[in-house]
Amino acid sequence: MMSRQCVFIDNKNGAPSLPPPAPLPSIIPYNEGSIRALSRRNRVYVYRDFLLSNFPHIMTSSSDATCNILDVAGGRGDLSWILHNIDGINSIIADPRIPNHKSLIKSTEFLLAHPEEAAVRAVEGVATHQPLAKLLPRLKNNNNCNGQNHLSTPFHLRMHVDDNLVETLKRVISSDEHLD
């Protein structure tokens, strides 16, 4: 039987369930046209970087299909799409809403069709910077089949996650009961 690991990131009790995260980068891009420190569109890339740097033992390429990331309350599914297509990580979106990857797919197809523009948009610190453009080489390495890039949709588990479900899962996982 294969061993399984389930990690809950939960600080309600004040006790972290995982090692403390690595310090944040000293320079975080600032969106001058907004009161937010970072544009809403680019937050998913910052969160992806945070996960990959703080949980490298979990966030590894899982081409053997033994490890899955459950993206709870994944919304449109951008994080799962990026993890799945760019990083080769199996990610499942758990959200009652249907994911919508149209914007990411359209941007990716444009950047792949226009490599000169992708190179310009990959440069950090300029107004034209687009984080997706910087990740294109990883996409090409992970999804290249006969010279074609194959974009695919991560799995979607249409469900509503509430406190009762989370507590039940914690109880089952921490007990000797197993769902085999």
JSON list of C-alpha atoms in Angstrom, two decimals, residues 6 14 27 31 70-72 75 90-91 104 120 134 154 162 169 172 175:
[
{"chain": "A", "resi": 6, "resn": "CYS", "atom": "CA", "xyz": [-2.17, 15.12, 3.81]},
{"chain": "A", "resi": 14, "resn": "GLY", "atom": "CA", "xyz": [-2.20, 29.17, 16.89]},
{"chain": "A", "resi": 27, "resn": "ILE", "atom": "CA", "xyz": [11.13, 43.64, -3.63]},
{"chain": "A", "resi": 31, "resn": "ASN", "atom": "CA", "xyz": [1.03, 48.61, -8.84]},
{"chain": "A", "resi": 70, "resn": "LEU", "atom": "CA", "xyz": [-6.24, 19.97, -3.99]},
{"chain": "A", "resi": 71, "resn": "ASP", "atom": "CA", "xyz": [-6.94, 23.63, -4.80]},
{"chain": "A", "resi": 72, "resn": "VAL", "atom": "CA", "xyz": [-9.84, 24.26, -2.40]},
{"chain": "A", "resi": 75, "resn": "GLY", "atom": "CA", "xyz": [-12.44, 29.89, -8.17]},
{"chain": "A", "resi": 90, "resn": "ASN", "atom": "CA", "xyz": [-1.39, 17.37, -10.81]},
{"chain": "A", "resi": 91, "resn": "SER", "atom": "CA", "xyz": [-3.83, 19.84, -9.33]},
{"chain": "A", "resi": 104, "resn": "LEU", "atom": "CA", "xyz": [-5.05, 32.15, -19.60]},
{"chain": "A", "resi": 120, "resn": "VAL", "atom": "CA", "xyz": [9.47, 41.79, -24.29]},
{"chain": "A", "resi": 134, "resn": "LYS", "atom": "CA", "xyz": [8.37, 34.62, -18.11]},
{"chain": "A", "resi": 154, "resn": "PRO", "atom": "CA", "xyz": [-6.87, 20.35, -14.61]},
{"chain": "A", "resi": 162, "resn": "ASP", "atom": "CA", "xyz": [-17.56, 24.05, 4.58]},
{"chain": "A", "resi": 169, "resn": "LEU", "atom": "CA", "xyz": [-11.73, 15.03, 6.95]},
{"chain": "A", "resi": 172, "resn": "VAL", "atom": "CA", "xyz": [-10.80, 10.66, 9.53]},
{"chain": "A", "resi": 175, "resn": "SER", "atom": "CA", "xyz": [-7.74, 8.45, 13.23]}
]
